Amino acid sequence: MYWRVAAGIIAMLYVGGVAAEEAAPAAPPLPSEKNGTASASTSNSKPVIAMPDATPGDYWTYEVRDEIGGTVTEVRKVMVTEVTPKEIAMRFTVVGSERSGPIIYDRGWNVRLSGASKYSPNDGTGVELPLTVGKTWKIKSDEISSANGFTFKRTGSSRVTGQESITTKGGTFEAFVVETSYSTQNTRDPTRRSEVAARTWYSPDIDHWVKRAVTIRQGGHLMQQIGIELTAYGRKGNT
């Protein structure tokens, strides 16, 4: 089980969500990348300025690491292709490969469609804006796979636990820390159950998250520990 970009992880892993019961891959660099080591330090609550709404051409680039093996598994770039009042359409590309595809988000960066997976109403890996420390929300959705017809029930919750200044290869950001935990269960076989715990650093300054740490367990056993870090970002008019 892995983040499907989709956000994907991507969609929870990268750009948005974790695949329910399958092992799948995983995040990109561009102009004005800054060198540095990802770090975070707790600070008092600070004002943040929300970035204007996403527009076609905006992009975010992420490096994805297998924390158990200690290796970078891929670099992934996601770019906005269309914005509607209810959805944001994006295209992901994996640097150094021919892999690419679409991801559809709602306006809170929850994945609605990624590859063969459709989420109803969404995958629950985004945020509920505006963010404030202490805010909580529930996750309850269905993941329906057009590839095999399976449906996975997803239940859990998210909570904003703090506000931190965090530095990644993409820069230094004021971010809200969101703790998310949920379980997925195959409706055809209830014994096929996965538990996901994620910590996300979301920065209103760039209208996206800048770092993510994800742990996935199946049958009580650790299967994946994934780290995703922003390395570059830009707006179409400023690249």
JSON list of C-alpha atoms in Angstrom, two decimals:
[
{"chain": "A", "resi": 1, "resn": "MET", "atom": "CA", "xyz": [0.00, 0.00, 0.00]},
{"chain": "A", "resi": 2, "resn": "TYR", "atom": "CA", "xyz": [1.54, 3.25, -1.02]},
{"chain": "A", "resi": 3, "resn": "TRP", "atom": "CA", "xyz": [0.73, 6.89, -1.67]},
{"chain": "A", "resi": 4, "resn": "ARG", "atom": "CA", "xyz": [-0.75, 7.24, -5.10]},
{"chain": "A", "resi": 5, "resn": "VAL", "atom": "CA", "xyz": [-0.15, 10.58, -6.36]},
{"chain": "A", "resi": 6, "resn": "ALA", "atom": "CA", "xyz": [-2.65, 11.16, -6.97]},
{"chain": "A", "resi": 7, "resn": "ALA", "atom": "CA", "xyz": [-2.22, 12.69, -5.01]},
{"chain": "A", "resi": 8, "resn": "GLY", "atom": "CA", "xyz": [-2.24, 10.09, -5.29]},
{"chain": "A", "resi": 9, "resn": "ILE", "atom": "CA", "xyz": [-0.08, 9.93, -3.12]},
{"chain": "A", "resi": 10, "resn": "ILE", "atom": "CA", "xyz": [0.26, 9.84, -3.96]},
{"chain": "A", "resi": 11, "resn": "ALA", "atom": "CA", "xyz": [-2.56, 10.78, -3.67]},
{"chain": "A", "resi": 12, "resn": "MET", "atom": "CA", "xyz": [-2.09, 10.61, 0.22]},
{"chain": "A", "resi": 13, "resn": "LEU", "atom": "CA", "xyz": [1.45, 9.82, -0.17]},
{"chain": "A", "resi": 14, "resn": "TYR", "atom": "CA", "xyz": [2.50, 12.43, -2.58]},
{"chain": "A", "resi": 15, "resn": "VAL", "atom": "CA", "xyz": [0.02, 14.67, -3.83]},
{"chain": "A", "resi": 16, "resn": "GLY", "atom": "CA", "xyz": [-2.83, 13.40, -2.10]},
{"chain": "A", "resi": 17, "resn": "GLY", "atom": "CA", "xyz": [-3.77, 9.65, -0.90]},
{"chain": "A", "resi": 18, "resn": "VAL", "atom": "CA", "xyz": [-2.74, 6.15, -0.05]},
{"chain": "A", "resi": 19, "resn": "ALA", "atom": "CA", "xyz": [-3.64, 3.20, -2.17]},
{"chain": "A", "resi": 20, "resn": "ALA", "atom": "CA", "xyz": [-5.81, 0.84, -0.23]},
{"chain": "A", "resi": 21, "resn": "GLU", "atom": "CA", "xyz": [-4.59, -2.71, -0.72]},
{"chain": "A", "resi": 22, "resn": "GLU", "atom": "CA", "xyz": [-1.90, -2.64, -3.34]},
{"chain": "A", "resi": 23, "resn": "ALA", "atom": "CA", "xyz": [1.76, -1.95, -3.52]},
{"chain": "A", "resi": 24, "resn": "ALA", "atom": "CA", "xyz": [2.31, 0.94, -5.84]},
{"chain": "A", "resi": 25, "resn": "PRO", "atom": "CA", "xyz": [5.08, 3.40, -6.42]},
{"chain": "A", "resi": 26, "resn": "ALA", "atom": "CA", "xyz": [5.69, 7.08, -5.50]},
{"chain": "A", "resi": 27, "resn": "ALA", "atom": "CA", "xyz": [7.44, 12.59, -6.13]},
{"chain": "A", "resi": 28, "resn": "PRO", "atom": "CA", "xyz": [9.97, 16.43, -8.59]},
{"chain": "A", "resi": 29, "resn": "PRO", "atom": "CA", "xyz": [12.80, 19.50, -8.88]},
{"chain": "A", "resi": 30, "resn": "LEU", "atom": "CA", "xyz": [12.82, 22.70, -10.92]},
{"chain": "A", "resi": 31, "resn": "PRO", "atom": "CA", "xyz": [14.10, 26.28, -10.93]},
{"chain": "A", "resi": 32, "resn": "SER", "atom": "CA", "xyz": [15.09, 28.03, -7.74]},
{"chain": "A", "resi": 33, "resn": "GLU", "atom": "CA", "xyz": [15.50, 24.97, -5.58]},
{"chain": "A", "resi": 34, "resn": "LYS", "atom": "CA", "xyz": [17.29, 25.69, -2.33]},
{"chain": "A", "resi": 35, "resn": "ASN", "atom": "CA", "xyz": [19.67, 23.28, -0.70]},
{"chain": "A", "resi": 36, "resn": "GLY", "atom": "CA", "xyz": [19.02, 22.32, 2.86]},
{"chain": "A", "resi": 37, "resn": "THR", "atom": "CA", "xyz": [17.99, 19.63, 5.28]},
{"chain": "A", "resi": 38, "resn": "ALA", "atom": "CA", "xyz": [14.38, 19.22, 6.19]},
{"chain": "A", "resi": 39, "resn": "SER", "atom": "CA", "xyz": [13.79, 20.26, 9.78]},
{"chain": "A", "resi": 40, "resn": "ALA", "atom": "CA", "xyz": [11.01, 21.62, 11.89]},
{"chain": "A", "resi": 41, "resn": "SER", "atom": "CA", "xyz": [10.93, 23.57, 15.12]},
{"chain": "A", "resi": 42, "resn": "THR", "atom": "CA", "xyz": [7.92, 24.35, 17.23]},
{"chain": "A", "resi": 43, "resn": "SER", "atom": "CA", "xyz": [7.08, 28.04, 17.46]},
{"chain": "A", "resi": 44, "resn": "ASN", "atom": "CA", "xyz": [4.36, 30.25, 18.78]},
{"chain": "A", "resi": 45, "resn": "SER", "atom": "CA", "xyz": [1.38, 30.75, 16.52]},
{"chain": "A", "resi": 46, "resn": "LYS", "atom": "CA", "xyz": [2.33, 33.10, 13.69]},
{"chain": "A", "resi": 47, "resn": "PRO", "atom": "CA", "xyz": [0.22, 34.79, 11.06]},
{"chain": "A", "resi": 48, "resn": "VAL", "atom": "CA", "xyz": [0.32, 33.23, 7.61]},
{"chain": "A", "resi": 49, "resn": "ILE", "atom": "CA", "xyz": [-0.71, 34.75, 4.32]},
{"chain": "A", "resi": 50, "resn": "ALA", "atom": "CA", "xyz": [-2.75, 32.49, 2.10]},
{"chain": "A", "resi": 51, "resn": "MET", "atom": "CA", "xyz": [-1.51, 32.13, -1.46]},
{"chain": "A", "resi": 52, "resn": "PRO", "atom": "CA", "xyz": [-4.03, 33.22, -4.13]},
{"chain": "A", "resi": 53, "resn": "ASP", "atom": "CA", "xyz": [-6.18, 30.46, -5.60]},
{"chain": "A", "resi": 54, "resn": "ALA", "atom": "CA", "xyz": [-4.38, 27.88, -7.71]},
{"chain": "A", "resi": 55, "resn": "THR", "atom": "CA", "xyz": [-4.18, 28.64, -11.43]},
{"chain": "A", "resi": 56, "resn": "PRO", "atom": "CA", "xyz": [-3.19, 26.49, -14.42]},
{"chain": "A", "resi": 57, "resn": "GLY", "atom": "CA", "xyz": [0.59, 26.25, -14.63]},
{"chain": "A", "resi": 58, "resn": "ASP", "atom": "CA", "xyz": [1.23, 26.31, -10.87]},
{"chain": "A", "resi": 59, "resn": "TYR", "atom": "CA", "xyz": [3.45, 23.39, -9.82]},
{"chain": "A", "resi": 60, "resn": "TRP", "atom": "CA", "xyz": [4.92, 21.64, -6.79]},
{"chain": "A", "resi": 61, "resn": "THR", "atom": "CA", "xyz": [7.85, 19.20, -6.88]},
{"chain": "A", "resi": 62, "resn": "TYR", "atom": "CA", "xyz": [8.41, 16.49, -4.26]},
{"chain": "A", "resi": 63, "resn": "GLU", "atom": "CA", "xyz": [11.12, 14.00, -3.36]},
{"chain": "A", "resi": 64, "resn": "VAL", "atom": "CA", "xyz": [9.75, 10.71, -2.03]},
{"chain": "A", "resi": 65, "resn": "ARG", "atom": "CA", "xyz": [11.81, 8.53, 0.31]},
{"chain": "A", "resi": 66, "resn": "ASP", "atom": "CA", "xyz": [11.47, 5.00, 1.59]},
{"chain": "A", "resi": 67, "resn": "GLU", "atom": "CA", "xyz": [12.43, 5.70, 5.21]},
{"chain": "A", "resi": 68, "resn": "ILE", "atom": "CA", "xyz": [12.89, 2.03, 6.02]},
{"chain": "A", "resi": 69, "resn": "GLY", "atom": "CA", "xyz": [15.33, 1.43, 3.18]},
{"chain": "A", "resi": 70, "resn": "GLY", "atom": "CA", "xyz": [16.78, 4.94, 3.36]},
{"chain": "A", "resi": 71, "resn": "THR", "atom": "CA", "xyz": [16.49, 5.58, -0.38]},
{"chain": "A", "resi": 72, "resn": "VAL", "atom": "CA", "xyz": [14.81, 8.13, -2.64]},
{"chain": "A", "resi": 73, "resn": "THR", "atom": "CA", "xyz": [12.23, 6.18, -4.63]},
{"chain": "A", "resi": 74, "resn": "GLU", "atom": "CA", "xyz": [11.22, 8.95, -7.01]},
{"chain": "A", "resi": 75, "resn": "VAL", "atom": "CA", "xyz": [10.89, 12.64, -7.71]},
{"chain": "A", "resi": 76, "resn": "ARG", "atom": "CA", "xyz": [7.43, 13.79, -8.73]},
{"chain": "A", "resi": 77, "resn": "LYS", "atom": "CA", "xyz": [6.09, 17.03, -10.16]},
{"chain": "A", "resi": 78, "resn": "VAL", "atom": "CA", "xyz": [2.41, 17.95, -10.03]},
{"chain": "A", "resi": 79, "resn": "MET", "atom": "CA", "xyz": [1.01, 20.81, -12.10]},
{"chain": "A", "resi": 80, "resn": "VAL", "atom": "CA", "xyz": [-2.41, 22.46, -12.14]},
{"chain": "A", "resi": 81, "resn": "THR", "atom": "CA", "xyz": [-4.14, 22.03, -15.51]},
{"chain": "A", "resi": 82, "resn": "GLU", "atom": "CA", "xyz": [-7.64, 23.34, -14.76]},
{"chain": "A", "resi": 83, "resn": "VAL", "atom": "CA", "xyz": [-9.53, 25.00, -11.90]},
{"chain": "A", "resi": 84, "resn": "THR", "atom": "CA", "xyz": [-13.32, 25.00, -11.46]},
{"chain": "A", "resi": 85, "resn": "PRO", "atom": "CA", "xyz": [-15.45, 26.27, -8.55]},
{"chain": "A", "resi": 86, "resn": "LYS", "atom": "CA", "xyz": [-15.46, 22.75, -7.05]},
{"chain": "A", "resi": 87, "resn": "GLU", "atom": "CA", "xyz": [-12.36, 20.95, -8.35]},
{"chain": "A", "resi": 88, "resn": "ILE", "atom": "CA", "xyz": [-8.68, 21.29, -9.24]},
{"chain": "A", "resi": 89, "resn": "ALA", "atom": "CA", "xyz": [-7.37, 19.11, -12.05]},
{"chain": "A", "resi": 90, "resn": "MET", "atom": "CA", "xyz": [-3.67, 18.29, -12.03]},
{"chain": "A", "resi": 91, "resn": "ARG", "atom": "CA", "xyz": [-1.13, 16.33, -14.03]},
{"chain": "A", "resi": 92, "resn": "PHE", "atom": "CA", "xyz": [1.69, 14.44, -12.35]},
{"chain": "A", "resi": 93, "resn": "THR", "atom": "CA", "xyz": [4.97, 13.43, -13.97]},
{"chain": "A", "resi": 94, "resn": "VAL", "atom": "CA", "xyz": [7.75, 11.29, -12.51]},
{"chain": "A", "resi": 95, "resn": "VAL", "atom": "CA", "xyz": [11.15, 12.78, -13.25]},
{"chain": "A", "resi": 96, "resn": "GLY", "atom": "CA", "xyz": [13.37, 10.53, -15.35]},
{"chain": "A", "resi": 97, "resn": "SER", "atom": "CA", "xyz": [10.54, 8.31, -16.54]},
{"chain": "A", "resi": 98, "resn": "GLU", "atom": "CA", "xyz": [7.57, 8.34, -18.89]},
{"chain": "A", "resi": 99, "resn": "ARG", "atom": "CA", "xyz": [5.09, 7.91, -16.05]},
{"chain": "A", "resi": 100, "resn": "SER", "atom": "CA", "xyz": [2.41, 10.59, -15.87]},
{"chain": "A", "resi": 101, "resn": "GLY", "atom": "CA", "xyz": [-1.31, 10.89, -15.33]},
{"chain": "A", "resi": 102, "resn": "PRO", "atom": "CA", "xyz": [-4.21, 12.99, -14.05]},
{"chain": "A", "resi": 103, "resn": "ILE", "atom": "CA", "xyz": [-5.41, 13.62, -10.50]},
{"chain": "A", "resi": 104, "resn": "ILE", "atom": "CA", "xyz": [-8.63, 15.40, -9.56]},
{"chain": "A", "resi": 105, "resn": "TYR", "atom": "CA", "xyz": [-8.88, 17.20, -6.20]},
{"chain": "A", "resi": 106, "resn": "ASP", "atom": "CA", "xyz": [-11.62, 19.12, -4.46]},
{"chain": "A", "resi": 107, "resn": "ARG", "atom": "CA", "xyz": [-10.81, 22.66, -3.35]},
{"chain": "A", "resi": 108, "resn": "GLY", "atom": "CA", "xyz": [-9.45, 21.38, -0.02]},
{"chain": "A", "resi": 109, "resn": "TRP", "atom": "CA", "xyz": [-6.85, 19.18, -1.76]},
{"chain": "A", "resi": 110, "resn": "ASN", "atom": "CA", "xyz": [-8.74, 15.96, -1.08]},
{"chain": "A", "resi": 111, "resn": "VAL", "atom": "CA", "xyz": [-8.35, 13.46, -3.92]},
{"chain": "A", "resi": 112, "resn": "ARG", "atom": "CA", "xyz": [-11.54, 12.59, -5.82]},
{"chain": "A", "resi": 113, "resn": "LEU", "atom": "CA", "xyz": [-10.05, 10.65, -8.72]},
{"chain": "A", "resi": 114, "resn": "SER", "atom": "CA", "xyz": [-6.60, 9.12, -9.17]},
{"chain": "A", "resi": 115, "resn": "GLY", "atom": "CA", "xyz": [-5.85, 6.43, -11.73]},
{"chain": "A", "resi": 116, "resn": "ALA", "atom": "CA", "xyz": [-8.33, 3.58, -11.36]},
{"chain": "A", "resi": 117, "resn": "SER", "atom": "CA", "xyz": [-9.51, 4.82, -7.95]},
{"chain": "A", "resi": 118, "resn": "LYS", "atom": "CA", "xyz": [-12.55, 7.02, -7.45]},
{"chain": "A", "resi": 119, "resn": "TYR", "atom": "CA", "xyz": [-13.25, 8.37, -3.96]},
{"chain": "A", "resi": 120, "resn": "SER", "atom": "CA", "xyz": [-16.73, 9.23, -2.70]},
{"chain": "A", "resi": 121, "resn": "PRO", "atom": "CA", "xyz": [-16.94, 11.95, -1.58]},
{"chain": "A", "resi": 122, "resn": "ASN", "atom": "CA", "xyz": [-13.10, 12.19, -1.44]},
{"chain": "A", "resi": 123, "resn": "ASP", "atom": "CA", "xyz": [-10.08, 10.39, 0.04]},
{"chain": "A", "resi": 124, "resn": "GLY", "atom": "CA", "xyz": [-9.93, 12.55, 3.19]},
{"chain": "A", "resi": 125, "resn": "THR", "atom": "CA", "xyz": [-6.23, 13.41, 2.89]},
{"chain": "A", "resi": 126, "resn": "GLY", "atom": "CA", "xyz": [-6.68, 17.13, 2.29]},
{"chain": "A", "resi": 127, "resn": "VAL", "atom": "CA", "xyz": [-7.52, 19.94, 4.71]},
{"chain": "A", "resi": 128, "resn": "GLU", "atom": "CA", "xyz": [-10.60, 21.84, 5.85]},
{"chain": "A", "resi": 129, "resn": "LEU", "atom": "CA", "xyz": [-9.88, 25.53, 5.43]},
{"chain": "A", "resi": 130, "resn": "PRO", "atom": "CA", "xyz": [-9.44, 27.84, 7.18]},
{"chain": "A", "resi": 131, "resn": "LEU", "atom": "CA", "xyz": [-7.00, 26.01, 9.46]},
{"chain": "A", "resi": 132, "resn": "THR", "atom": "CA", "xyz": [-6.69, 26.83, 13.15]},
{"chain": "A", "resi": 133, "resn": "VAL", "atom": "CA", "xyz": [-4.82, 24.98, 15.87]},
{"chain": "A", "resi": 134, "resn": "GLY", "atom": "CA", "xyz": [-7.15, 22.47, 17.51]},
{"chain": "A", "resi": 135, "resn": "LYS", "atom": "CA", "xyz": [-9.51, 22.12, 14.55]},
{"chain": "A", "resi": 136, "resn": "THR", "atom": "CA", "xyz": [-10.68, 18.55, 13.84]},
{"chain": "A", "resi": 137, "resn": "TRP", "atom": "CA", "xyz": [-12.67, 16.81, 11.12]},
{"chain": "A", "resi": 138, "resn": "LYS", "atom": "CA", "xyz": [-13.83, 13.28, 10.34]},
{"chain": "A", "resi": 139, "resn": "ILE", "atom": "CA", "xyz": [-12.85, 11.07, 7.41]},
{"chain": "A", "resi": 140, "resn": "LYS", "atom": "CA", "xyz": [-15.46, 8.76, 5.96]},
{"chain": "A", "resi": 141, "resn": "SER", "atom": "CA", "xyz": [-15.35, 7.69, 2.34]},
{"chain": "A", "resi": 142, "resn": "ASP", "atom": "CA", "xyz": [-15.44, 4.85, -0.16]},
{"chain": "A", "resi": 143, "resn": "GLU", "atom": "CA", "xyz": [-12.66, 4.04, -2.58]},
{"chain": "A", "resi": 144, "resn": "ILE", "atom": "CA", "xyz": [-13.98, 2.28, -5.67]},
{"chain": "A", "resi": 145, "resn": "SER", "atom": "CA", "xyz": [-11.51, 0.67, -8.08]},
{"chain": "A", "resi": 146, "resn": "SER", "atom": "CA", "xyz": [-12.51, 0.49, -11.73]},
{"chain": "A", "resi": 147, "resn": "ALA", "atom": "CA", "xyz": [-9.64, -1.96, -12.28]},
{"chain": "A", "resi": 148, "resn": "ASN", "atom": "CA", "xyz": [-11.04, -4.79, -10.15]},
{"chain": "A", "resi": 149, "resn": "GLY", "atom": "CA", "xyz": [-14.40, -3.59, -8.85]},
{"chain": "A", "resi": 150, "resn": "PHE", "atom": "CA", "xyz": [-13.24, -3.63, -5.22]},
{"chain": "A", "resi": 151, "resn": "THR", "atom": "CA", "xyz": [-14.58, -1.12, -2.72]},
{"chain": "A", "resi": 152, "resn": "PHE", "atom": "CA", "xyz": [-12.64, -0.03, 0.34]},
{"chain": "A", "resi": 153, "resn": "LYS", "atom": "CA", "xyz": [-14.28, 1.69, 3.30]},
{"chain": "A", "resi": 154, "resn": "ARG", "atom": "CA", "xyz": [-12.15, 4.44, 4.83]},
{"chain": "A", "resi": 155, "resn": "THR", "atom": "CA", "xyz": [-12.80, 5.93, 8.28]},
{"chain": "A", "resi": 156, "resn": "GLY", "atom": "CA", "xyz": [-10.68, 8.15, 10.48]},
{"chain": "A", "resi": 157, "resn": "SER", "atom": "CA", "xyz": [-10.01, 11.74, 11.51]},
{"chain": "A", "resi": 158, "resn": "SER", "atom": "CA", "xyz": [-7.61, 14.67, 11.22]},
{"chain": "A", "resi": 159, "resn": "ARG", "atom": "CA", "xyz": [-6.58, 17.27, 13.77]},
{"chain": "A", "resi": 160, "resn": "VAL", "atom": "CA", "xyz": [-4.48, 20.44, 13.53]},
{"chain": "A", "resi": 161, "resn": "THR", "atom": "CA", "xyz": [-2.00, 19.97, 16.36]},
{"chain": "A", "resi": 162, "resn": "GLY", "atom": "CA", "xyz": [0.20, 23.03, 16.00]},
{"chain": "A", "resi": 163, "resn": "GLN", "atom": "CA", "xyz": [1.97, 25.58, 13.87]},
{"chain": "A", "resi": 164, "resn": "GLU", "atom": "CA", "xyz": [5.68, 25.37, 13.02]},
{"chain": "A", "resi": 165, "resn": "SER", "atom": "CA", "xyz": [8.39, 26.93, 10.93]},
{"chain": "A", "resi": 166, "resn": "ILE", "atom": "CA", "xyz": [9.78, 24.17, 8.72]},
{"chain": "A", "resi": 167, "resn": "THR", "atom": "CA", "xyz": [12.69, 24.13, 6.27]},
{"chain": "A", "resi": 168, "resn": "THR", "atom": "CA", "xyz": [12.86, 21.80, 3.27]},
{"chain": "A", "resi": 169, "resn": "LYS", "atom": "CA", "xyz": [14.90, 21.85, 0.07]},
{"chain": "A", "resi": 170, "resn": "GLY", "atom": "CA", "xyz": [12.17, 24.10, -1.31]},
{"chain": "A", "resi": 171, "resn": "GLY", "atom": "CA", "xyz": [12.60, 26.82, 1.33]},
{"chain": "A", "resi": 172, "resn": "THR", "atom": "CA", "xyz": [11.39, 27.80, 4.80]},
{"chain": "A", "resi": 173, "resn": "PHE", "atom": "CA", "xyz": [7.67, 27.96, 5.49]},
{"chain": "A", "resi": 174, "resn": "GLU", "atom": "CA", "xyz": [5.20, 28.71, 8.25]},
{"chain": "A", "resi": 175, "resn": "ALA", "atom": "CA", "xyz": [3.02, 25.62, 8.33]},
{"chain": "A", "resi": 176, "resn": "PHE", "atom": "CA", "xyz": [0.10, 24.06, 10.17]},
{"chain": "A", "resi": 177, "resn": "VAL", "atom": "CA", "xyz": [0.77, 20.52, 11.42]},
{"chain": "A", "resi": 178, "resn": "VAL", "atom": "CA", "xyz": [-2.08, 18.13, 10.65]},
{"chain": "A", "resi": 179, "resn": "GLU", "atom": "CA", "xyz": [-2.19, 14.67, 12.24]},
{"chain": "A", "resi": 180, "resn": "THR", "atom": "CA", "xyz": [-4.29, 12.17, 10.29]},
{"chain": "A", "resi": 181, "resn": "SER", "atom": "CA", "xyz": [-5.16, 8.56, 11.02]},
{"chain": "A", "resi": 182, "resn": "TYR", "atom": "CA", "xyz": [-7.56, 6.26, 9.23]},
{"chain": "A", "resi": 183, "resn": "SER", "atom": "CA", "xyz": [-8.23, 2.64, 8.42]},
{"chain": "A", "resi": 184, "resn": "THR", "atom": "CA", "xyz": [-9.21, 1.05, 5.11]},
{"chain": "A", "resi": 185, "resn": "GLN", "atom": "CA", "xyz": [-11.16, -2.19, 4.83]},
{"chain": "A", "resi": 186, "resn": "ASN", "atom": "CA", "xyz": [-12.02, -4.30, 1.79]},
{"chain": "A", "resi": 187, "resn": "THR", "atom": "CA", "xyz": [-15.81, -4.73, 1.74]},
{"chain": "A", "resi": 188, "resn": "ARG", "atom": "CA", "xyz": [-15.46, -8.19, 0.15]},
{"chain": "A", "resi": 189, "resn": "ASP", "atom": "CA", "xyz": [-12.92, -9.37, 2.70]},
{"chain": "A", "resi": 190, "resn": "PRO", "atom": "CA", "xyz": [-13.03, -7.50, 6.06]},
{"chain": "A", "resi": 191, "resn": "THR", "atom": "CA", "xyz": [-9.78, -9.21, 7.13]},
{"chain": "A", "resi": 192, "resn": "ARG", "atom": "CA", "xyz": [-7.92, -7.11, 4.56]},
{"chain": "A", "resi": 193, "resn": "ARG", "atom": "CA", "xyz": [-7.46, -4.04, 6.69]},
{"chain": "A", "resi": 194, "resn": "SER", "atom": "CA", "xyz": [-4.80, -1.34, 6.68]},
{"chain": "A", "resi": 195, "resn": "GLU", "atom": "CA", "xyz": [-4.01, 1.38, 9.20]},
{"chain": "A", "resi": 196, "resn": "VAL", "atom": "CA", "xyz": [-2.49, 4.67, 8.05]},
{"chain": "A", "resi": 197, "resn": "ALA", "atom": "CA", "xyz": [-1.01, 7.44, 10.19]},
{"chain": "A", "resi": 198, "resn": "ALA", "atom": "CA", "xyz": [0.26, 10.65, 8.59]},
{"chain": "A", "resi": 199, "resn": "ARG", "atom": "CA", "xyz": [1.71, 13.95, 9.71]},
{"chain": "A", "resi": 200, "resn": "THR", "atom": "CA", "xyz": [1.35, 16.76, 7.18]},
{"chain": "A", "resi": 201, "resn": "TRP", "atom": "CA", "xyz": [2.88, 20.24, 7.20]},
{"chain": "A", "resi": 202, "resn": "TYR", "atom": "CA", "xyz": [0.52, 22.45, 5.20]},
{"chain": "A", "resi": 203, "resn": "SER", "atom": "CA", "xyz": [1.62, 25.97, 4.24]},
{"chain": "A", "resi": 204, "resn": "PRO", "atom": "CA", "xyz": [-1.08, 28.50, 3.27]},
{"chain": "A", "resi": 205, "resn": "ASP", "atom": "CA", "xyz": [1.75, 30.61, 1.81]},
{"chain": "A", "resi": 206, "resn": "ILE", "atom": "CA", "xyz": [2.04, 28.23, -1.13]},
{"chain": "A", "resi": 207, "resn": "ASP", "atom": "CA", "xyz": [-1.45, 26.70, -0.91]},
{"chain": "A", "resi": 208, "resn": "HIS", "atom": "CA", "xyz": [-0.06, 23.20, -0.45]},
{"chain": "A", "resi": 209, "resn": "TRP", "atom": "CA", "xyz": [1.72, 20.91, 1.92]},
{"chain": "A", "resi": 210, "resn": "VAL", "atom": "CA", "xyz": [5.52, 21.05, 2.15]},
{"chain": "A", "resi": 211, "resn": "LYS", "atom": "CA", "xyz": [6.29, 17.83, 3.99]},
{"chain": "A", "resi": 212, "resn": "ARG", "atom": "CA", "xyz": [4.57, 14.58, 4.83]},
{"chain": "A", "resi": 213, "resn": "ALA", "atom": "CA", "xyz": [5.47, 11.53, 6.93]},
{"chain": "A", "resi": 214, "resn": "VAL", "atom": "CA", "xyz": [3.35, 8.42, 6.48]},
{"chain": "A", "resi": 215, "resn": "THR", "atom": "CA", "xyz": [3.29, 5.06, 8.29]},
{"chain": "A", "resi": 216, "resn": "ILE", "atom": "CA", "xyz": [1.26, 2.15, 6.93]},
{"chain": "A", "resi": 217, "resn": "ARG", "atom": "CA", "xyz": [0.48, -1.05, 8.80]},
{"chain": "A", "resi": 218, "resn": "GLN", "atom": "CA", "xyz": [-1.29, -4.18, 7.61]},
{"chain": "A", "resi": 219, "resn": "GLY", "atom": "CA", "xyz": [-2.40, -6.90, 9.99]},
{"chain": "A", "resi": 220, "resn": "GLY", "atom": "CA", "xyz": [-0.65, -5.02, 12.78]},
{"chain": "A", "resi": 221, "resn": "HIS", "atom": "CA", "xyz": [2.72, -5.16, 10.99]},
{"chain": "A", "resi": 222, "resn": "LEU", "atom": "CA", "xyz": [4.71, -2.21, 9.68]},
{"chain": "A", "resi": 223, "resn": "MET", "atom": "CA", "xyz": [4.71, -2.23, 5.88]},
{"chain": "A", "resi": 224, "resn": "GLN", "atom": "CA", "xyz": [5.77, 1.26, 4.81]},
{"chain": "A", "resi": 225, "resn": "GLN", "atom": "CA", "xyz": [7.32, 4.41, 6.22]},
{"chain": "A", "resi": 226, "resn": "ILE", "atom": "CA", "xyz": [7.35, 7.13, 3.61]},
{"chain": "A", "resi": 227, "resn": "GLY", "atom": "CA", "xyz": [8.71, 10.66, 3.67]},
{"chain": "A", "resi": 228, "resn": "ILE", "atom": "CA", "xyz": [7.71, 13.29, 1.10]},
{"chain": "A", "resi": 229, "resn": "GLU", "atom": "CA", "xyz": [9.44, 16.67, 0.94]},
{"chain": "A", "resi": 230, "resn": "LEU", "atom": "CA", "xyz": [8.90, 19.74, -1.23]},
{"chain": "A", "resi": 231, "resn": "THR", "atom": "CA", "xyz": [11.96, 20.60, -3.32]},
{"chain": "A", "resi": 232, "resn": "ALA", "atom": "CA", "xyz": [10.56, 23.32, -5.60]},
{"chain": "A", "resi": 233, "resn": "TYR", "atom": "CA", "xyz": [7.34, 25.16, -6.41]},
{"chain": "A", "resi": 234, "resn": "GLY", "atom": "CA", "xyz": [6.18, 28.03, -8.57]},
{"chain": "A", "resi": 235, "resn": "ARG", "atom": "CA", "xyz": [3.33, 30.00, -10.03]},
{"chain": "A", "resi": 236, "resn": "LYS", "atom": "CA", "xyz": [2.93, 30.26, -13.79]},
{"chain": "A", "resi": 237, "resn": "GLY", "atom": "CA", "xyz": [3.45, 34.02, -13.76]},
{"chain": "A", "resi": 238, "resn": "ASN", "atom": "CA", "xyz": [6.60, 33.82, -11.63]},
{"chain": "A", "resi": 239, "resn": "THR", "atom": "CA", "xyz": [8.62, 31.00, -13.22]}
]
